[in-house]
Amino acid sequence: MSDGKPPVDSPEIRRLTPVIGPGHTFGSVTDKISSIVLTRPTSLGWYIGFLIAFSLMGMMTIAIGWLVIKGVGIWGINIPIGWGFAIVNFVWWIGIGHAGTLISAILFLLKQKWRTSINRFAEAMTLFAVACAGIFPLIHTGRPWMAFYMFPYPSTMGLWPQFRSPLIWDVFAVSTYGTVSLMFWFVGLIPDLATLRDRAVKKPLKIIYGMLSMGWRGSARHWHRYQSAYLLLAGLATPLVLSVHTVVSFDFAIAIVPGWHTTIFPPYFVAGAIYSGFAMVLTIAIPLRKVYGLEDFITMRHLDNMAKVMLATGLIVAYGYFFEFFMSSYSGNKFDVFLVQQRLHGPYAPFYYALILCNILTPQLLWSYKMRHNVTVLFIMSIVVNIGMWLERFVIVVISLTRDFVPSAWGRYSPTFWDWATFIGTIGMFVTLLFLFVRVLPAISIAEMRELVAETSEEKK
Amino acid sequence: MAQIFHRSTNFIARFSVFSALFLIGIALVAVLAVARSPYMTRQNITREQPVQFSHKHHVGDDGIDCRYCHTGVETSAVAGIPPTKTCMNCHSVLFNNASYLEPVRESYRSDKSIQWVKVHRLADFVYFNHSIHINKGVGCSTCHGQINQMPLVFQANTLLMQWCLDCHRNPEQVLRPKDQVFNMDWKAPDNQAEIGAELRKSYNLRTTAELTSCSTCHR
């Protein structure tokens, strides 16, 4: 395994790094996953982690409350740089959400078995990331209580939203994405909730899981319809993954600002989304398998594959950086050329170099088999990529706005305490939701794992 | 082992799904209806005034022309509420002992304005101009209702933006000959559509696009 030979997808490799540890039966899989929710006592670590995350979420609530009272002026935004942390974080969170749908929908359509044990928490991650993302478009408006004007409803003013604005498309994209992700996640949960209902000992738990599983009996007819529905939802979610982040990229690409008005944005944003999303899945998966002893389910094969997807999308992102750079120089437009100089030599140049370091240089380690199989390296790298992808959005949003066409409108942007409090607070909210999710719902799809057990035992025969 | 859910929960489950859909639908319709209701627009509600001034008496019974008191209506954006002096033109002699006119006399003596309560209140971000409507053949009663029959003034129309736009999109439906603008009892004739279209042409009304552009009202 570690003799330096290039690993190929052969029966040998599949034996060494399977998608599920050896010797598992339907019972053992079910025991293992449901025990996290039902029997395992809540650990002190869980309480401490939850408390910290929940406190950070409280800080976010205060920051948003103060924002509503005082106005958006408490942030560091100003007139040339009207979009700061709020939009940077919005795009970052939406991007993180995309890997969940990629794993659950696209890999499902491609019949990738290794998605089975990571799809559930990846989808949960999507939902929680979309929840965090959804806060920002709402609160970054000066008058968030008027946000309902962005929905097309028959108003007393006889007015409708401007359907040519990508910010209105954002409303539809994000709300549709959130809804479809929730449906997809919940449909996937139904058989598992039924398992929890049957395994629960306490009556209230039986009732709660019983209501959530909506009378699932697992008959052939149930399964037949379930699978059609799941396939349809996967088919619907796939174009959503691509279109939602495309719409988010339109927020910039539609504008005339140098550094924003680029036709490469839609695919390159989507690639970046999947890149950062997979990094976040790794950031979550690695501690999860360690803490709950899920090494048999989230095997090195999973981590290896995720690292490969990260590498592939990271290269697309690198291509994007290179071509942004190239096209700006090639265009002969003095504003575009100036933008390149700004990124390389301007006041925010360190951010650009940090971005190249985090997003392009570091992930090149993933070419190495050894690195992909070193959990510590993967964990650190996943965090580095998350930071890098945050920097990418910062560079796009802020550097492009600080110095554009008219030199008299050049400015600087520096975030205030409240910018940070809101951002860190959303991380707290994300972690809070994840902690609750891990505690009350099966983090790995039990039904699909059982299917996997059946398939792998058939393969052996 | 006993079942978790009793048979009766079958009914509850079905009922809750349908009632939830029903309730959401009702709630949405209700929100839209309340926003247009007199409760929100304050339509058809008479307001308590410092002096119970009756338009019915002054216009309906006495036949005073609107412009006698609301002098600015043909020339100014604001129609204007008459000053105490206008009241005292007559009431220094007529009913000069009536107790309910004491606030008027008090205002005249002390030189302090009567604090009339505004019934037709538009937000400050709306720039409404009276004179343009009068000069383009929109009669008082079209917007204010039959003031000559109102003992106390109430808001006859919603004053919602949608209501303004309905007219700016199709002014033909309300345009009348200029000599009928201050006729409170004017009723649209049967061939209003034809007449309105002709009047629209002869008054040189702007296009609907211009009439409904933001800067027409929100300056």
Coordinates of C-alpha atoms in Angstrom, one line a residue, chain A residues 68-278:
Chain A
V68 CA -31.1 46.1 13.0
I69 CA -31.1 48.8 15.6
K70 CA -28.2 50.8 14.3
G71 CA -28.1 50.0 10.6
V72 CA -25.6 48.5 8.3
G73 CA -23.2 51.4 9.0
I74 CA -21.8 49.3 12.0
W75 CA -20.0 47.3 9.3
G76 CA -16.9 48.3 7.6
I77 CA -18.5 48.8 4.2
N78 CA -18.5 52.2 2.6
I79 CA -19.3 53.9 -0.7
P80 CA -16.9 52.3 -3.2
I81 CA -17.0 49.0 -1.3
G82 CA -20.7 48.5 -0.7
W83 CA -20.3 44.7 -0.5
G84 CA -18.0 43.4 2.2
F85 CA -18.1 40.5 4.6
A86 CA -21.8 39.9 4.1
I87 CA -21.5 39.0 0.5
V88 CA -18.1 37.3 0.9
N89 CA -19.6 35.1 3.6
F90 CA -22.8 34.5 1.7
V91 CA -20.9 33.2 -1.3
W92 CA -18.6 31.2 0.9
W93 CA -21.5 29.5 2.7
I94 CA -23.5 28.8 -0.4
G95 CA -20.4 27.3 -1.9
I96 CA -19.9 25.0 1.1
G97 CA -23.4 23.8 0.7
H98 CA -22.8 22.6 -2.8
A99 CA -20.7 19.6 -2.1
G100 CA -23.5 18.1 -0.1
T101 CA -25.8 18.1 -3.1
L102 CA -23.0 17.0 -5.3
I103 CA -22.4 14.0 -3.1
S104 CA -26.0 13.1 -2.6
A105 CA -27.3 13.8 -6.1
I106 CA -24.6 13.8 -8.7
L107 CA -22.7 10.9 -7.3
F108 CA -26.0 9.1 -6.9
L109 CA -26.7 9.6 -10.6
L110 CA -23.2 8.3 -11.4
K111 CA -23.9 5.3 -9.2
Q112 CA -20.9 5.9 -7.0
K113 CA -21.0 3.5 -4.0
W114 CA -18.7 5.5 -1.9
R115 CA -21.2 8.3 -1.6
T116 CA -23.3 6.1 0.7
S117 CA -21.7 6.7 4.0
I118 CA -21.1 10.4 3.5
N119 CA -24.2 11.6 1.8
R120 CA -26.4 12.1 4.9
F121 CA -24.1 14.4 6.8
A122 CA -23.1 16.1 3.6
E123 CA -26.7 16.9 2.9
A124 CA -27.1 18.1 6.5
M125 CA -24.1 20.3 5.9
T126 CA -25.7 21.7 2.8
L127 CA -28.9 22.6 4.7
F128 CA -27.0 24.2 7.5
A129 CA -24.7 26.0 5.2
V130 CA -27.7 27.3 3.2
A131 CA -29.3 28.4 6.4
C132 CA -26.1 30.4 7.3
A133 CA -25.9 31.7 3.8
G134 CA -29.5 32.8 3.7
I135 CA -29.0 35.1 6.6
F136 CA -26.6 37.4 4.8
P137 CA -28.7 38.4 1.8
L138 CA -31.4 39.3 4.3
I139 CA -29.4 41.3 6.8
H140 CA -27.0 43.0 4.4
T141 CA -29.9 45.1 3.1
G142 CA -30.4 48.4 4.8
R143 CA -34.0 47.6 5.5
P144 CA -34.3 43.9 6.1
W145 CA -37.9 44.1 7.2
M146 CA -38.7 45.1 3.6
A147 CA -37.1 41.9 2.2
F148 CA -40.5 40.4 1.2
Y149 CA -40.6 43.0 -1.6
M150 CA -38.2 40.7 -3.4
F151 CA -40.8 38.0 -3.7
P152 CA -43.3 38.3 -6.6
Y153 CA -46.7 38.7 -4.8
P154 CA -49.6 40.9 -5.7
S155 CA -48.7 43.9 -3.7
T156 CA -50.9 46.9 -2.9
M157 CA -48.4 49.0 -4.8
G158 CA -49.0 47.1 -8.1
L159 CA -45.2 46.5 -8.2
W160 CA -43.2 43.4 -8.9
P161 CA -39.6 42.6 -8.5
Q162 CA -37.1 43.4 -11.2
F163 CA -36.6 40.0 -12.8
R164 CA -33.5 41.2 -14.6
S165 CA -31.5 41.5 -11.4
P166 CA -29.3 38.5 -10.4
L167 CA -30.0 39.5 -6.8
I168 CA -33.7 38.6 -7.4
W169 CA -32.5 35.4 -9.1
D170 CA -30.6 34.7 -5.9
V171 CA -33.8 34.8 -4.0
F172 CA -35.3 32.2 -6.2
A173 CA -32.1 30.2 -6.5
V174 CA -31.4 30.0 -2.8
S175 CA -35.0 29.4 -1.7
T176 CA -35.4 26.7 -4.3
Y177 CA -32.1 25.2 -3.4
G178 CA -32.9 25.2 0.3
T179 CA -36.3 23.6 -0.3
V180 CA -35.1 20.9 -2.6
S181 CA -32.2 20.1 -0.4
L182 CA -34.5 19.8 2.6
M183 CA -36.9 17.5 0.6
F184 CA -34.1 15.4 -0.6
W185 CA -32.6 15.0 2.8
F186 CA -35.9 14.3 4.5
V187 CA -37.0 11.7 1.9
G188 CA -33.6 10.0 2.4
L189 CA -34.2 10.1 6.2
I190 CA -37.6 8.4 6.2
P191 CA -36.5 4.7 6.2
D192 CA -33.9 5.6 8.8
L193 CA -36.4 7.3 11.0
A194 CA -38.4 4.2 10.8
T195 CA -35.4 2.2 12.0
L196 CA -35.0 4.6 14.9
R197 CA -38.6 4.3 15.7
D198 CA -38.4 0.5 15.9
R199 CA -35.2 0.6 17.9
A200 CA -36.1 3.3 20.4
V201 CA -37.0 2.1 23.8
K202 CA -38.6 5.1 25.3
K203 CA -42.1 5.9 24.4
P204 CA -41.7 9.6 23.6
L205 CA -38.8 8.8 21.2
K206 CA -40.9 6.1 19.5
I207 CA -43.6 8.7 19.0
I208 CA -41.3 11.4 17.7
Y209 CA -39.5 9.1 15.3
G210 CA -42.8 7.5 14.5
M211 CA -44.3 10.8 13.4
L212 CA -41.2 11.8 11.5
S213 CA -41.1 8.5 9.6
M214 CA -44.7 8.9 8.6
G215 CA -45.7 5.3 8.8
W216 CA -42.9 3.8 6.7
R217 CA -43.3 0.0 6.7
G218 CA -40.6 -0.8 4.1
S219 CA -42.9 -2.7 1.7
A220 CA -41.8 -3.4 -1.8
R221 CA -44.3 -0.8 -3.0
H222 CA -42.8 1.7 -0.6
W223 CA -39.3 1.0 -1.7
H224 CA -40.3 1.2 -5.4
R225 CA -41.8 4.6 -5.0
Y226 CA -39.1 5.8 -2.6
Q227 CA -36.5 5.0 -5.2
S228 CA -38.3 6.7 -8.0
A229 CA -38.8 9.8 -5.8
Y230 CA -35.2 9.7 -4.7
L231 CA -34.0 9.4 -8.3
L232 CA -36.2 12.3 -9.5
L233 CA -35.0 14.5 -6.6
A234 CA -31.4 13.6 -7.5
G235 CA -32.2 14.6 -11.1
L236 CA -33.7 17.8 -9.9
A237 CA -31.0 18.7 -7.5
T238 CA -28.2 18.2 -10.0
P239 CA -29.1 21.1 -12.3
L240 CA -29.7 23.1 -9.1
V241 CA -26.1 22.6 -7.9
L242 CA -24.8 24.0 -11.2
S243 CA -27.4 26.8 -11.6
V244 CA -27.5 28.1 -8.0
H245 CA -23.9 28.9 -7.8
T246 CA -24.0 30.2 -11.4
V247 CA -26.7 32.6 -10.3
V248 CA -24.5 33.6 -7.3
S249 CA -21.7 34.2 -9.7
F250 CA -24.0 36.4 -11.9
D251 CA -24.2 38.8 -9.0
F252 CA -20.7 39.7 -10.0
A253 CA -20.4 38.7 -13.7
I254 CA -23.5 40.8 -14.7
A255 CA -21.8 43.9 -13.4
I256 CA -19.4 46.1 -15.4
V257 CA -16.8 46.2 -12.7
P258 CA -13.3 45.1 -13.9
G259 CA -12.6 41.8 -12.0
W260 CA -16.3 41.0 -12.0
H261 CA -17.4 41.2 -15.6
T262 CA -16.0 37.9 -16.6
T263 CA -17.7 35.1 -18.5
I264 CA -15.6 32.4 -16.8
F265 CA -17.3 33.1 -13.5
P266 CA -20.3 30.6 -13.7
P267 CA -18.3 27.4 -14.1
Y268 CA -15.4 28.6 -12.1
F269 CA -17.6 29.6 -9.2
V270 CA -19.3 26.2 -9.3
A271 CA -16.0 24.4 -9.3
G272 CA -14.9 26.6 -6.4
A273 CA -18.1 25.8 -4.6
I274 CA -17.5 22.0 -4.9
Y275 CA -13.9 22.5 -4.0
S276 CA -14.7 24.4 -0.8
G277 CA -17.7 22.1 -0.1
F278 CA -15.6 19.0 -0.3

